[in-house]
Short mmCIF file of C-alpha atoms and ligand atoms in Angstrom, two decimals:
data_model
loop_
_atom_site.label_atom_id
_atom_site.label_comp_id
_atom_site.label_asym_id
_atom_site.label_seq_id
_atom_site.Cartn_x
_atom_site.Cartn_y
_atom_site.Cartn_z
CA UNK A 803 0.00 0.00 0.00
CA UNK A 804 1.38 3.41 -0.91
CA UNK A 805 0.39 6.79 0.40
CA UNK A 806 -1.16 7.80 -2.91
CA UNK A 807 -4.88 8.36 -2.71
CA UNK A 808 -6.82 6.20 -5.19
CA UNK A 809 -10.37 7.14 -4.25
CA UNK A 810 -11.35 10.35 -2.56
CA UNK A 811 -14.91 10.55 -1.29
CA UNK A 812 -15.87 14.00 -0.09
CA UNK A 813 -19.20 15.00 1.39
CA UNK A 814 -20.94 12.20 -0.50
CA UNK A 815 -24.69 12.68 -0.14
CA UNK A 816 -27.42 10.69 -1.83
CA UNK A 817 -31.17 11.10 -1.56
CA UNK A 818 -33.86 9.06 -3.27
CA UNK A 819 -36.69 11.56 -3.32
CA UNK A 820 -37.11 12.51 0.33
CA UNK A 821 -35.20 9.48 1.59
CA UNK A 822 -31.76 10.57 2.77
CA UNK A 823 -29.51 7.52 2.44
CA UNK A 824 -25.89 8.70 2.40
CA UNK A 825 -25.43 11.68 4.66
CA UNK A 826 -22.32 13.76 3.99
CA UNK A 827 -19.73 10.97 4.06
CA UNK A 828 -16.01 11.63 3.50
CA UNK A 829 -13.09 9.20 3.42
CA UNK A 830 -10.08 8.23 1.32
CA UNK A 831 -8.90 4.90 -0.04
CA UNK A 832 -5.19 4.53 -0.65
CA UNK A 833 -3.68 2.89 -3.68
CA UNK A 834 -3.33 -0.84 -3.13
CA UNK A 835 -5.42 -0.79 0.00
CA UNK A 836 -7.96 -3.45 0.93
CA UNK A 837 -10.86 -1.59 2.52
CA UNK A 838 -13.88 -3.33 3.97
CA UNK A 839 -17.12 -1.45 4.48
CA UNK A 840 -19.57 -2.90 6.98
CA UNK A 841 -22.97 -1.54 7.79
CA UNK A 842 -26.55 -2.58 8.57
CA UNK A 843 -28.73 -3.84 5.78
CA UNK A 844 -30.27 -1.04 3.78
CA UNK A 845 -27.81 1.59 4.98
CA UNK A 846 -26.61 2.35 1.47
CA UNK A 847 -23.53 0.21 0.88
CA UNK A 848 -24.62 -0.83 -2.59
CA UNK A 849 -25.79 2.70 -3.23
CA UNK A 850 -22.27 3.97 -2.51
CA UNK A 851 -20.70 1.68 -5.12
CA UNK A 852 -23.43 2.47 -7.64
CA UNK A 853 -22.84 6.18 -7.12
CA UNK A 854 -19.12 5.70 -7.50
CA UNK A 855 -19.62 3.99 -10.85
CA UNK A 856 -22.30 6.51 -11.87
CA UNK A 857 -24.96 3.96 -12.69
CA UNK A 858 -28.35 5.13 -13.86
CA UNK A 859 -30.45 6.73 -11.06
CA UNK A 860 -27.38 6.89 -8.83
CA UNK A 861 -26.17 10.42 -9.51
CA UNK A 862 -24.91 11.97 -6.28
CA UNK A 863 -27.18 14.51 -4.64
CA UNK A 864 -24.17 16.27 -3.18
CA UNK A 865 -20.41 15.98 -2.77
CA UNK A 866 -18.06 14.21 -5.13
CA UNK A 867 -16.04 11.07 -5.69
CA UNK A 868 -12.61 11.34 -7.31
CA UNK A 869 -10.30 8.66 -8.65
CA UNK A 870 -6.64 9.66 -8.95
CA UNK A 871 -7.84 13.17 -8.22
CA UNK A 872 -10.20 13.30 -11.21
CA UNK A 873 -13.94 12.79 -11.57
CA UNK A 874 -14.77 9.14 -12.26
CA UNK A 875 -14.56 8.27 -15.96
CA UNK A 876 -15.44 4.65 -16.67
CA UNK A 877 -13.76 4.73 -20.06
CA UNK A 878 -10.54 6.03 -18.62
CA UNK A 879 -10.33 4.49 -15.17
CA UNK A 880 -9.94 0.77 -15.09
CA UNK A 881 -12.65 -0.25 -12.65
CA UNK A 882 -14.19 -3.66 -12.11
CA UNK A 883 -17.35 -4.13 -10.09
CA UNK A 884 -18.54 -7.46 -8.74
CA UNK A 885 -22.22 -7.04 -8.06
CA UNK A 886 -24.28 -8.29 -5.17
CA UNK A 887 -26.52 -10.27 -7.53
CA UNK A 888 -25.40 -12.84 -10.10
CA UNK A 889 -24.10 -11.01 -13.10
CA UNK A 890 -22.49 -13.51 -15.46
CA UNK A 891 -23.98 -13.47 -18.94
CA UNK A 892 -26.11 -16.58 -19.46
CA UNK A 893 -25.58 -16.53 -23.24
CA UNK A 894 -21.80 -16.71 -22.98
CA UNK A 895 -19.48 -19.50 -21.89
CA UNK A 896 -17.24 -19.19 -18.86
CA UNK A 897 -14.38 -18.24 -21.18
CA UNK A 898 -16.41 -15.65 -23.04
CA UNK A 899 -17.64 -14.19 -19.77
CA UNK A 900 -14.11 -13.82 -18.46
CA UNK A 901 -12.97 -12.25 -21.72
CA UNK A 902 -15.80 -9.72 -21.77
CA UNK A 903 -14.11 -6.82 -19.98
CA UNK A 904 -10.95 -7.25 -22.03
CA UNK A 905 -12.97 -7.17 -25.24
CA UNK A 906 -14.75 -3.99 -24.19
CA UNK A 907 -11.38 -2.48 -23.45
CA UNK A 908 -10.21 -3.54 -26.92
CA UNK A 909 -7.16 -5.43 -25.75
CA UNK A 910 -5.34 -7.37 -28.47
CA UNK A 911 -6.63 -10.93 -29.05
CA UNK A 912 -3.38 -12.60 -27.96
CA UNK A 913 -3.46 -10.75 -24.67
CA UNK A 914 -7.12 -11.67 -24.15
CA UNK A 915 -6.38 -15.31 -24.78
CA UNK A 916 -3.45 -15.31 -22.42
CA UNK A 917 -5.25 -13.51 -19.61
CA UNK A 918 -8.35 -15.68 -19.88
CA UNK A 919 -6.16 -18.75 -19.64
CA UNK A 920 -4.46 -17.37 -16.58
CA UNK A 921 -7.74 -16.42 -14.90
CA UNK A 922 -9.30 -19.80 -15.63
CA UNK A 923 -6.43 -21.43 -13.81
CA UNK A 924 -6.47 -19.00 -10.93
CA UNK A 925 -10.12 -19.60 -10.12
CA UNK A 926 -9.92 -23.29 -11.00
CA UNK A 927 -12.43 -23.28 -13.84
CA UNK A 928 -10.22 -24.51 -16.67
CA UNK A 929 -12.26 -27.68 -17.09
CA UNK A 930 -15.45 -25.66 -17.22
CA UNK A 931 -14.27 -23.13 -19.77
CA UNK A 932 -16.94 -23.99 -22.32
CA UNK A 933 -19.80 -24.36 -19.84
CA UNK A 934 -22.64 -21.87 -19.75
CA UNK A 935 -23.66 -20.16 -16.46
CA UNK A 936 -26.87 -22.19 -16.41
CA UNK A 937 -24.72 -25.29 -15.95
CA UNK A 938 -22.67 -23.97 -13.03
CA UNK A 939 -23.11 -23.95 -9.28
CA UNK A 940 -23.45 -20.75 -7.27
CA UNK A 941 -19.82 -20.68 -6.18
CA UNK A 942 -18.61 -21.28 -9.71
CA UNK A 943 -20.77 -18.41 -10.94
CA UNK A 944 -19.20 -16.18 -8.34
CA UNK A 945 -15.75 -17.23 -9.47
CA UNK A 946 -16.64 -16.40 -13.04
CA UNK A 947 -17.52 -12.86 -11.92
CA UNK A 948 -14.30 -12.62 -9.94
CA UNK A 949 -12.22 -13.87 -12.86
CA UNK A 950 -13.97 -11.46 -15.23
CA UNK A 951 -13.17 -8.60 -12.87
CA UNK A 952 -9.53 -9.52 -12.25
CA UNK A 953 -8.93 -10.25 -15.93
CA UNK A 954 -8.85 -6.54 -16.76
CA UNK A 955 -6.24 -5.95 -14.04
CA UNK A 956 -8.37 -3.19 -12.53
CA UNK A 957 -6.81 -0.32 -10.66
CA UNK A 958 -9.94 -0.34 -8.50
CA UNK A 959 -11.96 -3.42 -7.64
CA UNK A 960 -15.41 -3.04 -6.11
CA UNK A 961 -17.00 -6.07 -4.47
CA UNK A 962 -20.52 -6.00 -3.05
CA UNK A 963 -21.10 -8.89 -0.64
CA UNK A 964 -19.81 -11.34 -3.20
CA UNK A 965 -19.95 -14.28 -0.81
CA UNK A 966 -23.20 -13.33 0.90
CA UNK A 967 -25.21 -16.38 -0.06
CA UNK A 968 -22.52 -18.99 0.45
CA UNK A 969 -21.84 -21.47 3.20
CA UNK A 970 -18.80 -20.93 5.40
CA UNK A 971 -16.35 -23.49 4.03
CA UNK A 972 -16.83 -22.23 0.53
CA UNK A 973 -16.57 -18.64 1.67
CA UNK A 974 -13.25 -19.30 3.40
CA UNK A 975 -11.88 -20.84 0.25
CA UNK A 976 -12.94 -17.96 -1.97
CA UNK A 977 -11.71 -15.42 0.57
CA UNK A 978 -8.28 -17.02 0.52
CA UNK A 979 -8.30 -16.99 -3.27
CA UNK A 980 -9.22 -13.34 -3.19
CA UNK A 981 -6.41 -12.42 -0.82
CA UNK A 982 -3.93 -14.24 -3.02
CA UNK A 983 -5.17 -12.44 -6.11
CA UNK A 984 -5.03 -9.12 -4.34
CA UNK A 985 -1.51 -9.73 -3.08
CA UNK A 986 -0.35 -10.74 -6.53
CA UNK A 987 -1.90 -7.82 -8.35
CA UNK A 988 -1.70 -5.02 -5.79
CA UNK A 989 -5.05 -3.66 -6.88
CA UNK A 990 -7.12 -1.36 -4.68
CA UNK A 991 -10.14 -3.16 -3.26
CA UNK A 992 -13.35 -1.84 -1.72
CA UNK A 993 -15.13 -4.83 -0.27
CA UNK A 994 -18.62 -4.57 1.14
CA UNK A 995 -19.99 -7.04 3.62
CA UNK A 996 -22.17 -7.29 6.65
CA UNK A 997 -20.18 -10.21 7.95
CA UNK A 998 -17.81 -8.86 10.60
CA UNK A 999 -15.56 -11.87 10.65
CA UNK A 1000 -15.14 -11.62 6.92
CA UNK A 1001 -14.22 -7.96 7.21
CA UNK A 1002 -11.64 -8.66 9.91
CA UNK A 1003 -10.22 -11.56 7.93
CA UNK A 1004 -9.79 -9.66 4.69
CA UNK A 1005 -9.27 -5.98 5.34
CA UNK A 1006 -6.45 -3.58 6.07
CA UNK A 1007 -9.01 -1.09 7.25
CA UNK A 1008 -12.67 -1.33 8.20
CA UNK A 1009 -15.20 1.41 7.66
CA UNK A 1010 -18.19 0.96 9.98
CA UNK A 1011 -21.35 2.71 8.84
CA UNK A 1012 -24.42 3.72 10.84
CA UNK A 1013 -28.08 3.20 10.09
CA UNK A 1014 -29.88 5.51 7.63
CA UNK A 1015 -29.30 8.41 7.22
CA UNK A 1016 -25.87 6.89 6.97
CA UNK A 1017 -22.60 8.33 8.15
CA UNK A 1018 -19.28 6.83 9.23
CA UNK A 1019 -19.39 5.44 12.72
CA UNK A 1020 -15.74 4.53 12.93
CA UNK A 1021 -12.69 3.73 10.85
CA UNK A 1022 -10.59 0.89 12.24
CA UNK A 1023 -7.09 -0.04 11.05
CA UNK A 1024 -6.52 -3.75 10.84
CA UNK A 1025 -2.85 -4.68 11.04
CA UNK A 1026 -3.24 -8.34 11.96
CA UNK A 1027 -0.49 -10.40 10.31
CA UNK A 1028 -1.36 -12.65 7.37
CA UNK A 1029 -2.24 -15.41 6.93
CA UNK A 1030 -4.89 -14.69 9.53
CA UNK A 1031 -6.30 -17.17 11.93
CA UNK A 1032 -9.88 -16.83 13.12
CA UNK A 1033 -9.00 -18.56 16.39
CA UNK A 1034 -6.18 -16.13 17.17
CA UNK A 1035 -6.97 -14.04 20.32
CA UNK A 1036 -5.98 -10.82 18.53
CA UNK A 1037 -8.36 -11.67 15.72
CA UNK A 1038 -11.17 -12.27 18.17
CA UNK A 1039 -10.45 -9.07 20.01
CA UNK A 1040 -10.77 -7.03 16.83
CA UNK A 1041 -13.89 -8.88 15.83
CA UNK A 1042 -15.47 -8.17 19.21
CA UNK A 1043 -14.50 -4.54 18.95
CA UNK A 1044 -16.32 -4.18 15.64
CA UNK A 1045 -19.24 -6.22 16.92
CA UNK A 1046 -19.59 -3.90 19.91
CA UNK A 1047 -19.62 -0.90 17.62
CA UNK A 1048 -22.61 -2.20 15.77
CA UNK A 1049 -24.46 -3.95 18.55
CA UNK A 1050 -27.35 -1.59 18.41
CA UNK A 1051 -27.91 -1.56 14.68
CA UNK B 1027 -21.30 -40.42 -22.91
CA UNK B 1028 -22.43 -39.96 -19.31
CA UNK B 1029 -25.58 -41.33 -17.68
CA UNK B 1030 -27.42 -38.06 -18.01
CA UNK B 1031 -26.76 -37.80 -21.74
CA UNK B 1032 -27.79 -41.43 -22.19
CA UNK B 1033 -31.03 -40.79 -20.33
CA UNK B 1034 -31.77 -37.78 -22.54
CA UNK B 1035 -31.04 -39.76 -25.66
CA UNK B 1036 -33.39 -42.50 -24.54
CA UNK B 1037 -36.12 -39.93 -23.95
CA UNK B 1038 -35.59 -38.58 -27.45
CA UNK B 1039 -35.81 -41.99 -29.08
CA UNK B 1040 -38.96 -42.74 -27.11
CA UNK B 1041 -40.46 -39.47 -28.26
CA UNK B 1042 -39.61 -40.31 -31.85
CA UNK B 1043 -41.19 -43.75 -31.67
CA UNK B 1044 -44.41 -42.46 -30.11
CA UNK B 1045 -44.60 -39.72 -32.77
CA UNK B 1046 -44.33 -42.28 -35.55
CA UNK B 1047 -46.98 -44.46 -33.91
CA UNK B 1048 -49.32 -41.49 -33.61
CA UNK B 1049 -48.94 -40.62 -37.30
CA UNK B 1050 -49.42 -44.24 -38.37
CA UNK B 1051 -52.52 -44.48 -36.23
CA UNK B 1052 -53.96 -41.36 -37.82
CA UNK B 1053 -53.44 -42.63 -41.34
CA UNK B 1054 -54.79 -46.08 -40.47
CA UNK B 1055 -57.98 -44.64 -39.02
CA UNK B 1056 -58.33 -42.43 -42.07
CA UNK B 1057 -57.80 -45.44 -44.32
CA UNK B 1058 -60.32 -47.57 -42.47
CA UNK B 1059 -62.97 -44.84 -42.48
CA UNK B 1060 -62.60 -44.29 -46.22
CA UNK B 1061 -61.29 -47.27 -48.20
CA UNK B 1062 -62.78 -49.93 -45.92
CA UNK B 1063 -65.96 -48.47 -44.43
CA UNK B 1064 -66.69 -45.86 -47.14
CA UNK B 1065 -68.30 -43.55 -44.58
CA UNK B 1066 -68.49 -40.70 -47.10
CA UNK B 1067 -68.32 -40.58 -50.89
CA UNK B 1068 -64.80 -40.18 -52.35
CA UNK B 1069 -65.39 -36.66 -53.62
CA UNK B 1070 -66.03 -35.53 -50.03
CA UNK B 1071 -63.54 -37.66 -48.13
CA UNK B 1072 -60.91 -39.42 -50.26
CA UNK B 1073 -58.81 -42.24 -48.85
CA UNK B 1074 -55.09 -41.74 -48.18
CA UNK B 1075 -54.30 -43.96 -51.13
CA UNK B 1076 -56.31 -41.73 -53.43
CA UNK B 1077 -54.55 -38.71 -52.03
CA UNK B 1078 -51.14 -40.23 -52.70
CA UNK B 1079 -52.23 -41.09 -56.23
CA UNK B 1080 -53.48 -37.58 -56.77
CA UNK B 1081 -50.21 -36.22 -55.43
CA UNK B 1082 -48.11 -38.36 -57.79
CA UNK B 1083 -50.37 -37.33 -60.63
CA UNK B 1084 -49.94 -33.69 -59.67
CA UNK B 1085 -46.16 -33.91 -59.92
CA UNK B 1086 -46.47 -33.66 -63.69
CA UNK B 1087 -50.02 -32.68 -64.57
CA UNK B 1088 -51.22 -29.07 -64.63
CA UNK B 1089 -54.97 -29.83 -64.88
CA UNK B 1090 -57.39 -29.03 -63.36
CA UNK B 1091 -55.97 -26.01 -61.54
CA UNK B 1092 -53.44 -24.67 -64.01
CA UNK B 1093 -50.13 -25.75 -62.49
CA UNK B 1094 -48.21 -28.78 -61.24
CA UNK B 1095 -47.73 -29.10 -57.51
CA UNK B 1096 -44.24 -27.61 -57.96
CA UNK B 1097 -45.72 -24.64 -59.77
CA UNK B 1098 -48.08 -24.00 -56.86
CA UNK B 1099 -45.36 -24.51 -54.27
CA UNK B 1100 -43.01 -22.15 -56.10
CA UNK B 1101 -45.69 -19.48 -56.38
CA UNK B 1102 -46.56 -19.78 -52.69
CA UNK B 1103 -42.95 -19.83 -51.54
CA UNK B 1104 -42.09 -16.78 -53.56
CA UNK B 1105 -44.90 -14.78 -52.00
CA UNK B 1106 -44.39 -16.11 -48.50
CA UNK B 1107 -40.64 -15.68 -48.39
CA UNK B 1108 -40.73 -12.19 -49.90
CA UNK B 1109 -43.28 -11.01 -47.36
CA UNK B 1110 -41.77 -12.90 -44.46
CA UNK B 1111 -38.20 -11.82 -44.99
CA UNK B 1112 -39.23 -8.19 -45.44
CA UNK B 1113 -41.36 -8.42 -42.30
CA UNK B 1114 -38.49 -9.86 -40.28
CA UNK B 1115 -35.95 -7.45 -41.72
CA UNK B 1116 -38.06 -4.45 -40.79
CA UNK B 1117 -39.81 -5.87 -37.73
CA UNK B 1118 -36.88 -7.10 -35.65
CA UNK B 1119 -34.76 -3.93 -35.91
CA UNK B 1120 -37.84 -1.80 -35.30
CA UNK B 1121 -38.73 -3.78 -32.17
CA UNK B 1122 -35.14 -3.50 -30.95
CA UNK B 1123 -35.04 0.23 -31.65
CA UNK B 1124 -38.39 0.80 -29.93
CA UNK B 1125 -37.21 -0.99 -26.81
CA UNK B 1126 -33.74 0.57 -26.72
CA UNK B 1127 -34.32 4.19 -27.70
CA UNK B 1128 -36.87 6.03 -25.59
CA UNK B 1129 -37.65 8.50 -28.34
CA UNK B 1130 -38.42 5.80 -30.87
CA UNK B 1131 -40.56 4.08 -28.25
CA UNK B 1132 -42.59 7.24 -27.58
CA UNK B 1133 -42.99 7.99 -31.24
CA UNK B 1134 -43.71 4.58 -32.72
CA UNK B 1135 -45.45 2.63 -29.98
CA UNK B 1136 -48.82 4.45 -30.10
CA UNK B 1137 -48.99 3.93 -33.84
CA UNK B 1138 -47.97 0.32 -33.54
CA UNK B 1139 -50.54 -0.32 -30.79
CA UNK B 1140 -53.21 1.05 -33.08
CA UNK B 1141 -52.25 -1.23 -35.96
CA UNK B 1142 -51.54 -4.33 -33.93
CA UNK B 1143 -55.13 -5.39 -33.12
CA UNK B 1144 -56.20 -5.22 -36.76
CA UNK B 1145 -56.42 -8.83 -37.96
CA UNK B 1146 -54.18 -9.51 -40.92
CA UNK B 1147 -57.00 -10.68 -43.15
CA UNK B 1148 -58.62 -7.28 -42.67
CA UNK B 1149 -55.72 -5.87 -44.67
CA UNK B 1150 -56.43 -8.06 -47.66
CA UNK B 1151 -59.06 -5.92 -49.39
CA UNK B 1152 -57.01 -2.76 -49.04
CA UNK B 1153 -53.87 -4.45 -50.29
CA UNK B 1154 -55.72 -5.82 -53.31
CA UNK B 1155 -56.99 -2.33 -54.07
CA UNK B 1156 -53.48 -0.96 -53.84
CA UNK B 1157 -51.42 -3.71 -55.46
CA UNK B 1158 -53.85 -5.86 -57.51
CA UNK B 1159 -53.75 -9.62 -57.18
CA UNK B 1160 -50.10 -10.14 -58.13
CA UNK B 1161 -47.13 -10.82 -55.96
CA UNK B 1162 -47.20 -7.32 -54.46
CA UNK B 1163 -50.53 -7.47 -52.65
CA UNK B 1164 -49.98 -10.91 -51.20
CA UNK B 1165 -46.42 -10.18 -50.18
CA UNK B 1166 -47.67 -6.99 -48.53
CA UNK B 1167 -50.27 -8.92 -46.54
CA UNK B 1168 -47.71 -11.50 -45.48
CA UNK B 1169 -45.40 -8.64 -44.57
CA UNK B 1170 -47.97 -7.21 -42.18
CA UNK B 1171 -48.65 -10.59 -40.63
CA UNK B 1172 -44.95 -11.39 -40.15
CA UNK B 1173 -43.94 -7.92 -39.09
CA UNK B 1174 -46.18 -7.66 -36.03
CA UNK B 1175 -44.92 -10.69 -34.04
CA UNK B 1176 -41.33 -9.78 -34.95
CA UNK B 1177 -41.72 -6.30 -33.47
CA UNK B 1178 -43.54 -7.46 -30.35
CA UNK B 1179 -41.05 -10.18 -29.48
CA UNK B 1180 -37.92 -8.20 -30.27
CA UNK B 1181 -39.32 -5.39 -28.12
CA UNK B 1182 -40.12 -7.73 -25.22
CA UNK B 1183 -36.73 -9.40 -25.58
CA UNK B 1184 -34.75 -6.19 -25.28
CA UNK B 1185 -36.90 -5.08 -22.35
CA UNK B 1186 -35.91 -8.27 -20.53
CA UNK B 1187 -32.31 -7.12 -20.31
CA UNK B 1188 -31.20 -7.21 -16.70
CA UNK B 1189 -29.89 -3.88 -15.40
CA UNK B 1190 -26.99 -5.66 -13.72
CA UNK B 1191 -25.83 -7.03 -17.07
CA UNK B 1192 -25.85 -3.54 -18.53
CA UNK B 1193 -23.98 -2.30 -15.47
CA UNK B 1194 -21.26 -4.88 -15.98
CA UNK B 1195 -20.75 -3.52 -19.47
CA UNK B 1196 -20.97 0.07 -18.35
CA UNK B 1197 -18.46 -0.26 -15.52
CA UNK B 1198 -15.98 -1.84 -17.93
CA UNK B 1199 -16.37 1.32 -20.01
CA UNK B 1200 -18.70 0.09 -22.75
CA UNK B 1201 -20.51 2.65 -24.89
CA UNK B 1202 -24.30 2.62 -25.30
CA UNK B 1203 -23.86 0.99 -28.68
CA UNK B 1204 -21.65 -1.73 -27.25
CA UNK B 1205 -24.18 -2.28 -24.47
CA UNK B 1206 -26.88 -2.78 -27.09
CA UNK B 1207 -24.90 -5.22 -29.19
CA UNK B 1208 -23.06 -7.16 -26.49
CA UNK B 1209 -25.73 -7.26 -23.78
CA UNK B 1210 -29.25 -6.33 -24.85
CA UNK B 1211 -29.38 -8.16 -28.17
CA UNK B 1212 -27.89 -11.39 -26.81
CA UNK B 1213 -30.49 -11.20 -24.03
CA UNK B 1214 -33.24 -10.69 -26.57
CA UNK B 1215 -32.12 -13.36 -29.01
CA UNK B 1216 -34.28 -16.22 -27.68
CA UNK B 1217 -37.39 -14.04 -27.88
CA UNK B 1218 -36.35 -12.68 -31.26
CA UNK B 1219 -36.32 -16.25 -32.48
CA UNK B 1220 -39.69 -16.89 -30.89
CA UNK B 1221 -40.96 -13.92 -32.88
CA UNK B 1222 -39.42 -15.25 -36.07
CA UNK B 1223 -41.05 -18.61 -35.48
CA UNK B 1224 -44.47 -17.20 -34.66
CA UNK B 1225 -44.39 -14.88 -37.63
CA UNK B 1226 -43.35 -17.69 -39.94
CA UNK B 1227 -46.44 -19.56 -38.81
CA UNK B 1228 -48.76 -16.62 -39.25
CA UNK B 1229 -47.13 -15.72 -42.58
CA UNK B 1230 -47.69 -19.19 -43.94
CA UNK B 1231 -51.28 -19.26 -42.71
CA UNK B 1232 -52.04 -15.81 -44.03
CA UNK B 1233 -50.61 -16.82 -47.38
CA UNK B 1234 -53.34 -19.41 -47.86
CA UNK B 1235 -56.04 -16.96 -46.86
CA UNK B 1236 -54.64 -14.41 -49.30
CA UNK B 1237 -54.33 -16.90 -52.13
CA UNK B 1238 -57.82 -18.21 -51.59
CA UNK B 1239 -59.19 -14.71 -52.05
CA UNK B 1240 -57.06 -13.39 -54.85
CA UNK B 1241 -54.69 -15.43 -56.92
CA UNK B 1242 -54.21 -17.55 -59.98
CA UNK B 1243 -51.54 -19.86 -58.65
CA UNK B 1244 -50.32 -21.16 -55.34
CA UNK B 1245 -51.36 -23.73 -52.76
CA UNK B 1246 -54.18 -21.63 -51.38
CA UNK B 1247 -55.46 -21.09 -54.89
CA UNK B 1248 -55.24 -24.82 -55.53
CA UNK B 1249 -57.51 -25.46 -52.54
CA UNK B 1250 -59.98 -22.85 -53.68
CA UNK B 1251 -60.24 -24.02 -57.27
CA UNK B 1252 -60.54 -27.67 -56.37
CA UNK B 1253 -63.33 -26.91 -53.95
CA UNK B 1254 -65.44 -25.61 -56.83
CA UNK B 1255 -64.43 -28.70 -58.83
CA UNK B 1256 -65.34 -31.00 -55.92
CA UNK B 1257 -61.85 -32.54 -56.01
CA UNK B 1258 -61.36 -33.29 -52.33
CA UNK B 1259 -58.30 -35.41 -53.12
CA UNK B 1260 -56.46 -32.41 -54.55
CA UNK B 1261 -57.62 -30.21 -51.68
CA UNK B 1262 -56.09 -32.67 -49.26
CA UNK B 1263 -52.91 -32.83 -51.36
CA UNK B 1264 -52.58 -29.05 -51.11
CA UNK B 1265 -53.34 -29.06 -47.38
CA UNK B 1266 -50.77 -31.73 -46.62
CA UNK B 1267 -48.20 -29.91 -48.74
CA UNK B 1268 -48.84 -26.74 -46.77
CA UNK B 1269 -48.44 -28.65 -43.54
CA UNK B 1270 -45.25 -30.32 -44.69
CA UNK B 1271 -43.59 -27.13 -45.90
CA UNK B 1272 -44.57 -25.36 -42.69
CA UNK B 1273 -42.97 -28.17 -40.71
CA UNK B 1274 -39.78 -27.99 -42.77
CA UNK B 1275 -39.58 -24.24 -42.11
CA UNK B 1276 -40.05 -24.73 -38.39
CA UNK B 1277 -37.39 -27.42 -38.25
CA UNK B 1278 -34.99 -25.19 -40.19
CA UNK B 1279 -35.63 -22.24 -37.93
CA UNK B 1280 -35.16 -24.38 -34.84
CA UNK B 1281 -31.80 -25.52 -36.16
CA UNK B 1282 -30.84 -21.89 -36.77
CA UNK B 1283 -31.94 -21.02 -33.26
CA UNK B 1284 -29.83 -23.79 -31.75
CA UNK B 1285 -26.88 -22.39 -33.63
CA UNK B 1286 -27.34 -18.81 -32.46
CA UNK B 1287 -29.01 -19.01 -29.07
CA UNK B 1288 -26.48 -20.25 -26.58
CA UNK B 1289 -26.65 -21.09 -22.92
CA UNK B 1290 -30.27 -22.23 -22.95
CA UNK B 1291 -33.27 -20.07 -22.41
CA UNK B 1292 -32.65 -19.16 -18.80
CA UNK B 1293 -32.37 -15.52 -17.73
N1 LIG C 2717 -32.67 2.98 -7.23
C1 LIG C 2717 -33.21 3.26 -6.04
N2 LIG C 2717 -34.34 3.98 -5.95
C2 LIG C 2717 -34.88 4.26 -4.76
N3 LIG C 2717 -34.37 3.89 -3.59
C3 LIG C 2717 -33.25 3.16 -3.59
C4 LIG C 2717 -32.61 2.81 -4.82
N4 LIG C 2717 -31.51 2.09 -4.54
C5 LIG C 2717 -31.46 1.99 -3.20
N5 LIG C 2717 -32.51 2.64 -2.62
C6 LIG C 2717 -32.76 2.76 -1.18
O1 LIG C 2717 -31.56 3.16 -0.56
C7 LIG C 2717 -31.38 2.46 0.67
C8 LIG C 2717 -30.04 1.76 0.65
O2 LIG C 2717 -30.06 0.70 -0.29
P1 LIG C 2717 -28.78 -0.18 -0.60
O3 LIG C 2717 -29.17 -1.21 -1.57
O4 LIG C 2717 -27.66 0.71 -0.95
O5 LIG C 2717 -28.51 -0.85 0.83
P2 LIG C 2717 -27.37 -1.86 1.25
O6 LIG C 2717 -26.63 -1.21 2.35
O7 LIG C 2717 -26.60 -2.29 0.07
O8 LIG C 2717 -28.22 -3.06 1.83
P3 LIG C 2717 -27.91 -4.63 1.82
O9 LIG C 2717 -26.97 -4.89 2.94
O10 LIG C 2717 -29.24 -5.25 2.10
O11 LIG C 2717 -27.38 -4.98 0.49
C9 LIG C 2717 -32.56 1.53 0.82
O12 LIG C 2717 -33.47 2.13 1.69
C10 LIG C 2717 -33.14 1.44 -0.56
O13 LIG C 2717 -34.51 1.28 -0.50
MG1 LIG C 2718 -26.43 -4.05 -0.94
#
């Protein structure tokens, strides 16, 4: 992690009609940092990522979000977003899904081929390369989305509760895969979850949000050594600290 | 081959066998009712054997309706394909444009909604007034009948596009045009094919109606003329030919669909 600021969120405010969701929130994300955002359901975590990527109906009501000191430009900034819902294209094979971002970014065919190959191996889907999403299990689908996102070597990776629906053993496995990918690539990650243990396991820093209208309750640095152990007393202490913060959600 | 594939194959073979049995049963009952029991006179209900004879005869003879069976088929195909292809070529892009571009939607949809409930055969008189009884009028009627399902299904298909799929494209930096071609149209493809299949059916049916009203050649015309000549055998020949060609079209279109629509029909 460097001291360069990758994402600068200042006075971010979002209203849907009269409903104030994000209430004047400011924070920075450093280049190469792994930031986890935890908050109660419906507090606006997804809304934050949608505003950042300027999706339809998610224009900010106030404040601004900058990447590398400039307004977000999806054509220019290399962003990948793993959505809360399943988002692989049912009409395309695993391979084609993974190649999608690279194709949009008009990378040369040889590079696409090479990167798809690499990603298939990384997420362990080589054998399933010509399967369609309809033929895959939930965890495989999630890996397709992860591979598609990492394939473009994003400078900023947004993940919205990607492991929300999965059982624990599977989640642990994918979390470890994610950490490895992140360590290899050095990309900046904003990871949203409402699972405190997950946040403590993954993050370098945790942003705890309040209920709507949402503001930042606390920012917690997480310097636990890796690989992390969920039975480690230090791990438990940090987990309890975060849990206490949000006890009365 | 794994167990699952074997199972599926078995199912398919079973389906095939039952289909053949059903067809055989139909022709046997027909045969018994006519050639054996003579329930109705031949000129009202001919036996299958008579129909086959009439068909073979029709391969070379132009009497009594002015053309061999090939002549009628060619005339019908020409009209149907002209109208159908034009309908698809205009209808699918229009449906896509209506669903994708808000302005086109606002402008065209009211007009389309007004035209849509008008039954195709209601267009026949007007088309005959405009184009006479040649290729033009019939092709125009077929066009209308094929065009409507193409528009409706292409429209519905594009509207099915999941926002999250568009967002994936958008966050990777795709332009609106790329989002249309790499996300919305692939989403819509199964329904576009449904539209093409439905409109092929209606086009082929409308063709007969159009030819029965105004024509001097074609399978519909053949039915019409032979009714006044009390040649039920030739009527049945024409009807079976229509059925057979329709089936061939459907099979062809299904093959095309399997080639282009990937990943099954799930959303
Ligand atoms: N497009 C929208 N139009 C109107 N209201 C919206 C829209 N998107 C989100 N909201 C509202 O904003 C609030 C925050 O929603 P959001 O999906 O961001 O929550 P979340 O923190 O991601 O919740 P969860 O943990 O359940 O995923 C909710 O009250 C929701 O109803
Ligand atoms: Mg959410």
